[in-house]
Short mmCIF file of C-alpha atoms and ligand atoms in Angstrom, two decimals:
data_model
loop_
_atom_site.label_atom_id
_atom_site.label_comp_id
_atom_site.label_asym_id
_atom_site.label_seq_id
_atom_site.Cartn_x
_atom_site.Cartn_y
_atom_site.Cartn_z
CA MET A 1 0.14 -0.02 -0.19
CA SER A 2 1.01 3.12 -0.81
CA ASN A 3 1.44 6.38 1.42
CA GLU A 4 0.74 8.31 -1.73
CA LEU A 5 -2.88 10.41 -1.01
CA GLN A 6 -4.69 8.75 -2.77
CA ILE A 7 -7.72 11.49 -4.89
CA TYR A 8 -11.46 9.94 -5.96
CA ILE A 9 -11.92 9.83 -9.45
CA ASP A 10 -15.06 9.09 -10.59
CA GLY A 11 -15.67 6.56 -7.62
CA GLU A 12 -12.49 5.25 -8.11
CA TYR A 13 -8.79 5.70 -6.10
CA TYR A 14 -5.08 7.10 -7.79
CA PRO A 15 -2.26 7.42 -5.16
CA LYS A 16 -1.70 11.01 -6.44
CA SER A 17 1.11 10.84 -9.39
CA GLN A 18 -1.80 8.97 -10.87
CA ALA A 19 -4.77 10.46 -10.55
CA LYS A 20 -4.85 11.90 -14.01
CA ILE A 21 -7.96 13.11 -15.66
CA SER A 22 -8.50 13.97 -19.32
CA VAL A 23 -7.17 16.02 -21.96
CA TYR A 24 -9.78 16.39 -23.21
CA ASP A 25 -11.13 17.38 -20.83
CA HIS A 26 -13.33 20.55 -20.56
CA GLY A 27 -12.59 21.66 -17.75
CA PHE A 28 -9.18 21.51 -18.33
CA LEU A 29 -10.08 22.51 -21.87
CA TYR A 30 -12.89 25.06 -21.20
CA GLY A 31 -13.21 25.18 -17.26
CA ASP A 32 -15.52 24.00 -17.77
CA GLY A 33 -16.69 23.06 -14.60
CA VAL A 34 -17.83 23.65 -10.23
CA PHE A 35 -15.18 23.40 -7.52
CA GLU A 36 -15.63 24.37 -3.53
CA GLY A 37 -12.60 24.41 -0.88
CA ILE A 38 -13.85 22.87 2.23
CA ARG A 39 -11.69 22.66 5.10
CA VAL A 40 -11.98 20.42 7.50
CA TYR A 41 -11.10 20.69 11.55
CA ASN A 42 -10.36 17.81 14.09
CA GLY A 43 -12.37 15.72 12.30
CA VAL A 44 -14.99 17.33 11.37
CA VAL A 45 -15.63 18.30 7.75
CA PHE A 46 -16.96 22.64 8.38
CA LYS A 47 -19.98 23.50 7.18
CA LEU A 48 -20.09 19.26 5.09
CA LYS A 49 -23.73 20.35 3.67
CA GLU A 50 -23.57 23.99 3.01
CA HIS A 51 -20.67 24.12 0.68
CA VAL A 52 -22.11 20.82 -1.00
CA ASP A 53 -25.86 22.86 -1.49
CA ARG A 54 -23.65 25.79 -2.90
CA LEU A 55 -21.97 22.52 -5.57
CA TYR A 56 -25.71 22.08 -6.75
CA ARG A 57 -26.05 25.48 -6.65
CA SER A 58 -23.72 26.06 -9.36
CA ALA A 59 -23.82 23.04 -11.29
CA HIS A 60 -27.17 24.16 -12.08
CA ALA A 61 -26.55 27.63 -13.26
CA ILE A 62 -24.38 25.90 -16.85
CA THR A 63 -27.06 22.75 -16.07
CA LEU A 64 -24.49 20.74 -15.62
CA ARG A 65 -25.82 17.02 -14.04
CA ILE A 66 -23.28 16.19 -11.15
CA PRO A 67 -24.10 12.46 -11.76
CA LEU A 68 -23.98 11.75 -7.27
CA THR A 69 -27.01 12.50 -4.51
CA LYS A 70 -26.14 15.01 -2.20
CA GLU A 71 -26.00 12.57 -0.23
CA GLU A 72 -23.77 10.63 -2.39
CA ILE A 73 -20.63 13.11 -2.81
CA ILE A 74 -20.65 13.72 1.43
CA GLN A 75 -20.27 10.12 2.37
CA ALA A 76 -17.71 10.03 -0.59
CA VAL A 77 -16.12 13.40 0.19
CA ILE A 78 -16.27 11.54 4.20
CA GLU A 79 -14.50 8.08 2.63
CA THR A 80 -12.12 9.97 1.09
CA LEU A 81 -11.30 11.53 3.82
CA ARG A 82 -11.09 8.29 6.10
CA LYS A 83 -8.79 6.76 3.23
CA ASN A 84 -5.89 9.66 3.17
CA ASN A 85 -6.73 9.38 7.01
CA LEU A 86 -6.49 13.35 7.41
CA LYS A 87 -8.26 15.22 10.52
CA ASP A 88 -7.26 18.32 9.55
CA ALA A 89 -7.57 19.03 6.27
CA TYR A 90 -7.78 21.35 3.34
CA ILE A 91 -10.59 19.77 0.00
CA ARG A 92 -11.16 20.49 -3.27
CA LEU A 93 -13.90 18.85 -4.40
CA VAL A 94 -14.77 19.74 -8.36
CA VAL A 95 -17.08 18.55 -11.33
CA SER A 96 -15.95 18.76 -14.28
CA ARG A 97 -18.15 18.63 -17.48
CA GLY A 98 -16.20 15.83 -18.26
CA VAL A 99 -14.73 14.37 -21.72
CA GLY A 100 -15.60 16.10 -25.27
CA ASP A 101 -14.24 16.50 -28.23
CA LEU A 102 -12.17 19.43 -29.17
CA GLY A 103 -15.24 21.33 -29.77
CA LEU A 104 -16.44 23.97 -27.14
CA ASP A 105 -20.33 22.96 -27.03
CA PRO A 106 -21.65 20.51 -23.52
CA ARG A 107 -23.39 18.54 -25.35
CA LYS A 108 -20.36 16.16 -26.58
CA CYS A 109 -19.69 15.95 -23.20
CA PRO A 110 -21.67 12.30 -22.41
CA LYS A 111 -20.19 12.41 -18.31
CA ALA A 112 -18.93 14.96 -15.90
CA SER A 113 -16.22 13.65 -13.63
CA VAL A 114 -16.40 14.28 -10.15
CA ILE A 115 -13.37 14.82 -8.11
CA ILE A 116 -12.20 14.37 -4.11
CA ILE A 117 -8.76 16.76 -3.54
CA THR A 118 -7.75 15.57 -0.04
CA ASP A 119 -4.64 16.60 1.54
CA SER A 120 -3.18 18.40 4.61
CA ILE A 121 -3.04 22.19 4.77
CA SER A 122 -0.95 24.54 4.34
CA ILE A 123 -0.78 26.67 7.95
CA ARG A 124 -0.61 30.05 6.40
CA ALA A 125 2.09 32.04 6.89
CA GLY A 126 3.09 34.36 8.97
CA ASN A 127 0.74 35.93 11.79
CA ALA A 128 -1.50 37.56 9.55
CA GLU A 129 -4.81 36.80 12.50
CA GLU A 130 -2.74 39.81 14.78
CA VAL A 131 -0.45 41.78 11.78
CA GLY A 132 -3.33 41.75 9.78
CA ILE A 133 -2.36 41.90 5.00
CA THR A 134 -2.49 44.02 2.23
CA THR A 135 -4.18 44.32 -0.44
CA MET A 136 -4.54 46.43 -3.50
CA LEU A 137 -7.07 47.58 -5.94
CA SER A 138 -7.12 45.82 -9.17
CA TRP A 139 -7.70 47.73 -12.55
CA VAL A 140 -9.15 43.50 -13.02
CA ARG A 141 -12.35 43.74 -13.04
CA ARG A 142 -15.52 41.33 -11.75
CA ASN A 143 -16.75 39.13 -14.02
CA PRO A 144 -20.39 40.87 -14.19
CA VAL A 145 -23.79 38.83 -13.08
CA ASP A 146 -24.36 38.10 -17.26
CA SER A 147 -21.69 36.72 -17.47
CA THR A 148 -19.25 34.32 -16.22
CA THR A 149 -20.36 35.75 -13.11
CA HIS A 150 -18.57 34.77 -9.56
CA GLU A 151 -21.69 33.89 -8.16
CA ILE A 152 -21.22 30.37 -9.21
CA LYS A 153 -18.00 28.93 -7.85
CA SER A 154 -16.85 27.46 -11.70
CA LEU A 155 -14.08 26.36 -12.92
CA ASN A 156 -13.23 29.49 -14.57
CA TYR A 157 -10.89 31.37 -12.01
CA LEU A 158 -8.50 33.62 -14.60
CA ASN A 159 -10.64 36.61 -13.09
CA SER A 160 -9.02 35.83 -10.01
CA ILE A 161 -5.65 34.95 -11.13
CA LEU A 162 -5.47 38.10 -13.00
CA ALA A 163 -5.82 40.59 -10.46
CA LYS A 164 -3.27 37.81 -7.49
CA ILE A 165 -0.85 38.24 -10.22
CA GLU A 166 -1.59 42.11 -9.85
CA ALA A 167 -1.96 42.12 -5.95
CA ASN A 168 2.43 39.94 -6.63
CA ALA A 169 3.55 42.34 -8.92
CA TYR A 170 2.19 45.11 -6.87
CA GLY A 171 4.28 43.68 -3.38
CA ALA A 172 0.53 43.01 -1.55
CA ASP A 173 -0.43 40.30 -0.64
CA GLU A 174 -4.12 39.65 -1.74
CA ALA A 175 -6.25 41.74 -4.86
CA ILE A 176 -9.30 43.05 -3.72
CA CYS A 177 -11.51 43.00 -6.83
CA LEU A 178 -14.65 46.21 -8.34
CA GLU A 179 -17.07 45.50 -10.22
CA SER A 180 -18.16 46.88 -13.06
CA ASN A 181 -19.58 50.59 -11.61
CA GLY A 182 -15.96 50.85 -10.06
CA CYS A 183 -17.47 49.71 -6.09
CA ILE A 184 -15.55 46.83 -4.20
CA ALA A 185 -17.24 43.40 -4.92
CA GLU A 186 -14.51 41.07 -2.70
CA GLY A 187 -11.28 39.51 -3.07
CA VAL A 188 -9.65 36.80 -4.99
CA GLY A 189 -11.31 34.39 -2.70
CA GLU A 190 -13.14 35.92 -0.14
CA ASN A 191 -15.32 37.69 0.74
CA VAL A 192 -14.90 41.52 2.42
CA PHE A 193 -16.48 43.55 5.06
CA ILE A 194 -15.36 47.12 6.79
CA VAL A 195 -16.32 48.96 9.32
CA LYS A 196 -16.94 52.58 9.28
CA ASN A 197 -18.21 53.84 13.24
CA GLY A 198 -18.89 50.29 14.61
CA GLU A 199 -21.90 49.32 12.21
CA LEU A 200 -20.70 46.51 9.49
CA LEU A 201 -20.98 46.87 5.85
CA THR A 202 -20.30 44.01 3.22
CA PRO A 203 -20.83 44.36 -0.73
CA PRO A 204 -24.40 42.69 -2.12
CA THR A 205 -23.77 39.74 -4.48
CA SER A 206 -26.36 41.04 -7.30
CA THR A 207 -22.86 42.72 -8.31
CA GLY A 208 -21.22 39.19 -9.15
CA ALA A 209 -19.42 38.38 -5.75
CA LEU A 210 -20.13 34.44 -4.08
CA ALA A 211 -22.42 34.27 -1.29
CA GLY A 212 -19.54 33.32 0.99
CA ILE A 213 -20.35 30.76 3.72
CA THR A 214 -17.23 32.28 5.99
CA ALA A 215 -19.44 35.17 5.54
CA ASP A 216 -22.85 34.15 5.89
CA ILE A 217 -21.12 32.75 9.55
CA VAL A 218 -19.79 36.10 9.80
CA THR A 219 -22.79 38.40 8.89
CA LYS A 220 -24.45 35.95 11.94
CA LEU A 221 -22.01 36.30 14.49
CA ALA A 222 -22.49 39.44 14.10
CA GLU A 223 -26.30 39.74 14.59
CA LYS A 224 -26.27 37.63 17.32
CA LEU A 225 -23.26 40.33 18.25
CA GLY A 226 -25.72 42.94 18.46
CA TYR A 227 -24.13 44.71 15.18
CA LYS A 228 -25.72 46.69 13.00
CA LEU A 229 -24.50 44.88 10.08
CA THR A 230 -25.59 46.66 6.26
CA ILE A 231 -24.92 45.01 2.17
CA ALA A 232 -24.10 48.29 0.53
CA ASN A 233 -22.11 49.44 -2.64
CA LEU A 234 -18.95 50.51 -0.89
CA THR A 235 -16.81 52.68 -3.29
CA PRO A 236 -12.84 52.30 -2.80
CA PHE A 237 -13.19 55.72 -0.90
CA MET A 238 -15.46 53.30 1.85
CA ILE A 239 -13.09 50.82 2.39
CA PHE A 240 -9.79 53.42 2.73
CA THR A 241 -11.33 55.80 5.07
CA ALA A 242 -12.95 52.54 7.14
CA ASP A 243 -12.05 51.67 10.32
CA GLU A 244 -11.93 48.12 10.46
CA ALA A 245 -11.93 45.55 6.93
CA PHE A 246 -11.08 42.84 6.33
CA PHE A 247 -12.25 39.71 4.72
CA THR A 248 -13.62 35.25 5.34
CA GLY A 249 -12.80 33.16 3.32
CA THR A 250 -12.65 29.72 3.48
CA ALA A 251 -8.80 29.81 3.57
CA MET A 252 -7.54 32.62 5.04
CA GLU A 253 -10.65 32.21 7.77
CA VAL A 254 -11.41 35.72 9.00
CA VAL A 255 -7.94 38.34 8.56
CA PRO A 256 -7.57 41.91 8.99
CA ILE A 257 -7.37 44.09 6.08
CA ARG A 258 -4.40 46.32 7.54
CA GLU A 259 -3.92 47.89 4.35
CA VAL A 260 -5.69 49.13 0.77
CA ASN A 261 -3.70 50.98 -1.82
CA LYS A 262 -1.32 52.19 0.31
CA ARG A 263 -3.69 53.67 2.71
CA GLN A 264 -3.60 52.31 5.90
CA ILE A 265 -6.85 51.50 7.35
CA GLY A 266 -7.77 52.80 10.95
CA ASP A 267 -4.25 52.50 13.33
CA GLY A 268 -3.20 50.52 11.64
CA LYS A 269 -3.83 46.82 13.56
CA PRO A 270 -7.13 44.53 13.48
CA GLY A 271 -9.10 46.58 15.32
CA PRO A 272 -11.50 45.76 18.03
CA ILE A 273 -15.80 44.46 15.53
CA THR A 274 -12.55 42.45 14.21
CA GLN A 275 -10.93 40.35 16.66
CA LYS A 276 -14.56 39.79 18.48
CA LEU A 277 -15.14 38.24 15.18
CA ILE A 278 -12.07 36.85 14.21
CA ALA A 279 -12.72 34.88 18.34
CA GLU A 280 -15.99 33.91 17.95
CA PHE A 281 -15.42 32.34 14.04
CA GLN A 282 -12.90 30.31 16.47
CA LYS A 283 -15.30 29.24 18.62
CA VAL A 284 -17.96 28.55 15.26
CA ILE A 285 -15.03 26.30 13.72
CA GLU A 286 -14.27 24.13 17.36
CA ASP A 287 -17.66 23.59 17.56
CA PRO A 288 -19.21 20.06 15.96
CA ALA A 289 -21.83 20.49 15.78
CA ASN A 290 -21.18 22.87 12.53
CA GLY A 291 -20.49 19.95 9.99
CA VAL A 292 -19.84 15.91 9.52
CA LYS A 293 -16.82 14.15 11.47
CA ILE A 294 -15.33 11.22 9.52
N1 PXG B 301 -15.51 35.04 -3.34
C1 PXG B 301 -15.14 33.18 -4.15
C2 PXG B 301 -14.14 34.45 -5.96
C3 PXG B 301 -14.30 32.48 -3.77
O1 PXG B 301 -13.38 31.85 -4.63
C4 PXG B 301 -15.12 33.31 -1.80
C5 PXG B 301 -15.53 34.09 -1.90
C6 PXG B 301 -15.17 33.18 -0.19
O2 PXG B 301 -15.60 32.13 0.80
P1 PXG B 301 -16.40 31.11 1.48
O3 PXG B 301 -17.87 30.29 1.48
O4 PXG B 301 -15.16 30.17 0.49
O5 PXG B 301 -16.24 31.63 2.88
C7 PXG B 301 -14.35 32.69 -2.02
C8 PXG B 301 -13.55 31.08 -1.18
C9 PXG B 301 -8.12 28.84 -1.81
C10 PXG B 301 -9.34 29.04 -3.35
O6 PXG B 301 -8.18 27.34 -1.56
C11 PXG B 301 -10.24 29.47 -2.25
C12 PXG B 301 -12.45 29.62 -3.00
C13 PXG B 301 -11.05 29.83 -4.39
C14 PXG B 301 -10.55 29.39 -4.91
C15 PXG B 301 -9.37 29.80 -4.10
O7 PXG B 301 -7.46 29.53 -1.71
N2 PXG B 301 -12.94 30.64 -2.52
#
């Protein structure tokens, strides 16, 4: 038995070095498919049902029929984690349109492929939670709602990658993307919140941001803690002059933003509301009721 990671592809397991898909797969040729990034904390798959629900919504939007039921997907994820003996992990769940011909017509792809990669999580470098990260507003506009909208968690992430390239060139930790009207949309794989005068604000998903599962948790925590939270169009000026700002996402969790295009946010340190939400989010993660046990 190899001690390589075992990858699930369409009901079979393959060692990582042999886990391959066809070059005719339209996920590869055209980015035609959907995915989810999921975390496992201490043997509990965090918000697994919510991620599977979103996967199905993304698939529905692109008329992709997933060849498994939601319950079968959940079982396959659990089985993959068990096989790999992973208790703290990152899961990449991918459904691609499958093998077709060289044309882009999805009708030529008779069967979607389901891929489950589970891997040990690389702990975020440094101490971003304590000191915050730097960001920049990228010139790359988010894909509009009447285009490859980021409401769909599709395999087409070139838009995010272009923004990330700009952040790298600028020397910022992460990019913030604007929507078509010039307001803040989201990060490249994170939702954005700001705090002004003790109140939270976050952009609507109706301008093309993903309905983040972490953002949803943070929204509910804010309500529970009695903070006012408004869904609003946020201009660059509003983030430059915010008292606090932070990202939410499966990979980043909740991370303070300390700088936007060299403008310091607040006093440049994680603010009190951000810190409170980080602490409360940790409690949510640690509660096994918030996921599915392996
Ligand atoms: N917006 C977009 C476009 C995303 O892809 C989020 C927001 C945050 O959503 P959740 O549900 O995770 O709170 C995402 C998340 C990664 C990675 O591994 C994460 C995402 C996409 C690609 C890579 O860092 N998605």
